[in-house]
Amino acid sequence: MAGILTDKKIIVMGVANKHSIAWGCAQAMAAQGATIIYTYQNERLKRSVSRLVKATDNLVECDVANDNSIQDAFSTIKQRFGTVDGIVHAVAYAKKDELGGSILDASRDGYALAQDISSYSLIAVAKAASQFKLLTNPASIVTLTYFGSERAIPNYNVMGIAKAALEASVRYLARDLGPAGVRVNAISAGAIKTLAVTGIKGHGELLKMSEDRTADGNSVTLEQIGNTCAFLMSDLSTGVVGDVIYVDKGVHLI
């Protein structure tokens, strides 16, 4: 039986290793028949991603902090594939010393860097996709956020603020891309042990607290997050626009 993403081509941005949420999304979408186009920031990450993907998979360099790099990447993808059906934006970064302590200690440069890579990059990517007429109609853009956008999570500071801005960006992009048939949504994933989470001071305590607050006492999995992403990329979700979908087993409401 054909999968819900058969014949669809989807860009996945943000795979660092096999524990990445982006990787979980890519795996779930591939299982539903999608062709995955992976982007990587630099040669170091290319080596890491190359160890995961098949030789026939497509890899394109793209540094979302650099507009020229985004333009070059999307130009390459346009030449190779013509159009694509979706983009998964799973990119975020903040300096480690901007996460802990008091938000009053946040520097102007550190705050701006977190906003640029974790929030503005979604707008930059959507803008380039629009300029290149890269997305089909209908198409889907999905980004990744976290509960720290709403609550003051310890040791999350500037990233929590950046995620709040990211969620606002989803709503404005959904409004402006909607006429072209492009829907934009975010997945608010529960805390799982990714490279990003291990960079948070006290991440073990955060993971334990999150697991204890789930409805069934078990942490959410990469597969569960990935399956939600596959749904949002499919034509089954054409009525879901500008939303934040929680995949945290109820942590946000308990």
PDB file of N, CA and C in Angstrom, residues 8 16 48 52 59 68 91 114 130 141-142 157 198 204 214 221 230 241:
ATOM      1  N   LYS A   8       6.286  12.478  -2.999  1.00  0.00           N
ATOM      2  CA  LYS A   8       6.583  13.817  -2.486  1.00  0.00           C
ATOM      3  C   LYS A   8       8.084  13.966  -2.224  1.00  0.00           C
ATOM      4  N   ALA A  16      21.796  16.360  12.725  1.00  0.00           N
ATOM      5  CA  ALA A  16      23.160  16.364  13.253  1.00  0.00           C
ATOM      6  C   ALA A  16      23.657  14.947  13.494  1.00  0.00           C
ATOM      7  N   SER A  48      28.946  13.816   9.215  1.00  0.00           N
ATOM      8  CA  SER A  48      28.044  13.203  10.188  1.00  0.00           C
ATOM      9  C   SER A  48      26.760  12.719   9.518  1.00  0.00           C
ATOM     10  N   LEU A  52      24.700   8.539   8.005  1.00  0.00           N
ATOM     11  CA  LEU A  52      23.329   8.093   8.276  1.00  0.00           C
ATOM     12  C   LEU A  52      22.545   7.765   7.019  1.00  0.00           C
ATOM     13  N   LEU A  59      22.247  15.334  -0.682  1.00  0.00           N
ATOM     14  CA  LEU A  59      22.784  16.234   0.327  1.00  0.00           C
ATOM     15  C   LEU A  59      23.166  17.556  -0.320  1.00  0.00           C
ATOM     16  N   ASN A  68      23.294  34.098   1.292  1.00  0.00           N
ATOM     17  CA  ASN A  68      23.866  33.610   0.039  1.00  0.00           C
ATOM     18  C   ASN A  68      23.900  32.090   0.008  1.00  0.00           C
ATOM     19  N   VAL A  91      16.244  23.733  12.978  1.00  0.00           N
ATOM     20  CA  VAL A  91      17.525  24.395  13.212  1.00  0.00           C
ATOM     21  C   VAL A  91      17.384  25.379  14.365  1.00  0.00           C
ATOM     22  N   ALA A 114      20.885  33.979  18.867  1.00  0.00           N
ATOM     23  CA  ALA A 114      19.839  32.974  19.085  1.00  0.00           C
ATOM     24  C   ALA A 114      18.614  33.274  18.229  1.00  0.00           C
ATOM     25  N   SER A 130      10.087  30.881  -1.684  1.00  0.00           N
ATOM     26  CA  SER A 130       9.098  31.642  -2.442  1.00  0.00           C
ATOM     27  C   SER A 130       9.729  32.290  -3.670  1.00  0.00           C
ATOM     28  N   ILE A 141       5.354  23.621   5.322  1.00  0.00           N
ATOM     29  CA  ILE A 141       6.580  23.935   6.055  1.00  0.00           C
ATOM     30  C   ILE A 141       6.324  23.621   7.521  1.00  0.00           C
ATOM     31  N   VAL A 142       7.216  22.857   8.125  1.00  0.00           N
ATOM     32  CA  VAL A 142       7.096  22.495   9.543  1.00  0.00           C
ATOM     33  C   VAL A 142       8.384  22.870  10.257  1.00  0.00           C
ATOM     34  N   ASN A 157      16.517  30.190  28.909  1.00  0.00           N
ATOM     35  CA  ASN A 157      16.657  31.632  28.689  1.00  0.00           C
ATOM     36  C   ASN A 157      16.477  32.136  27.258  1.00  0.00           C
ATOM     37  N   THR A 198      21.271  18.110  25.374  1.00  0.00           N
ATOM     38  CA  THR A 198      22.439  17.825  26.216  1.00  0.00           C
ATOM     39  C   THR A 198      23.311  19.061  26.410  1.00  0.00           C
ATOM     40  N   GLY A 204      19.689  16.332  32.466  1.00  0.00           N
ATOM     41  CA  GLY A 204      19.198  15.064  33.006  1.00  0.00           C
ATOM     42  C   GLY A 204      17.965  15.272  33.871  1.00  0.00           C
ATOM     43  N   THR A 214       4.522  13.252  31.849  1.00  0.00           N
ATOM     44  CA  THR A 214       3.749  12.733  30.721  1.00  0.00           C
ATOM     45  C   THR A 214       2.527  11.977  31.227  1.00  0.00           C
ATOM     46  N   THR A 221       8.830   9.726  21.931  1.00  0.00           N
ATOM     47  CA  THR A 221       9.917   9.147  21.145  1.00  0.00           C
ATOM     48  C   THR A 221      10.125   9.909  19.840  1.00  0.00           C
ATOM     49  N   ALA A 230       5.276  13.656   9.548  1.00  0.00           N
ATOM     50  CA  ALA A 230       4.830  13.032   8.295  1.00  0.00           C
ATOM     51  C   ALA A 230       3.379  13.404   7.995  1.00  0.00           C
ATOM     52  N   VAL A 241      -3.313  24.894   9.712  1.00  0.00           N
ATOM     53  CA  VAL A 241      -2.557  26.056   9.251  1.00  0.00           C
ATOM     54  C   VAL A 241      -2.221  26.976  10.420  1.00  0.00           C
TER      55      VAL A 241
END
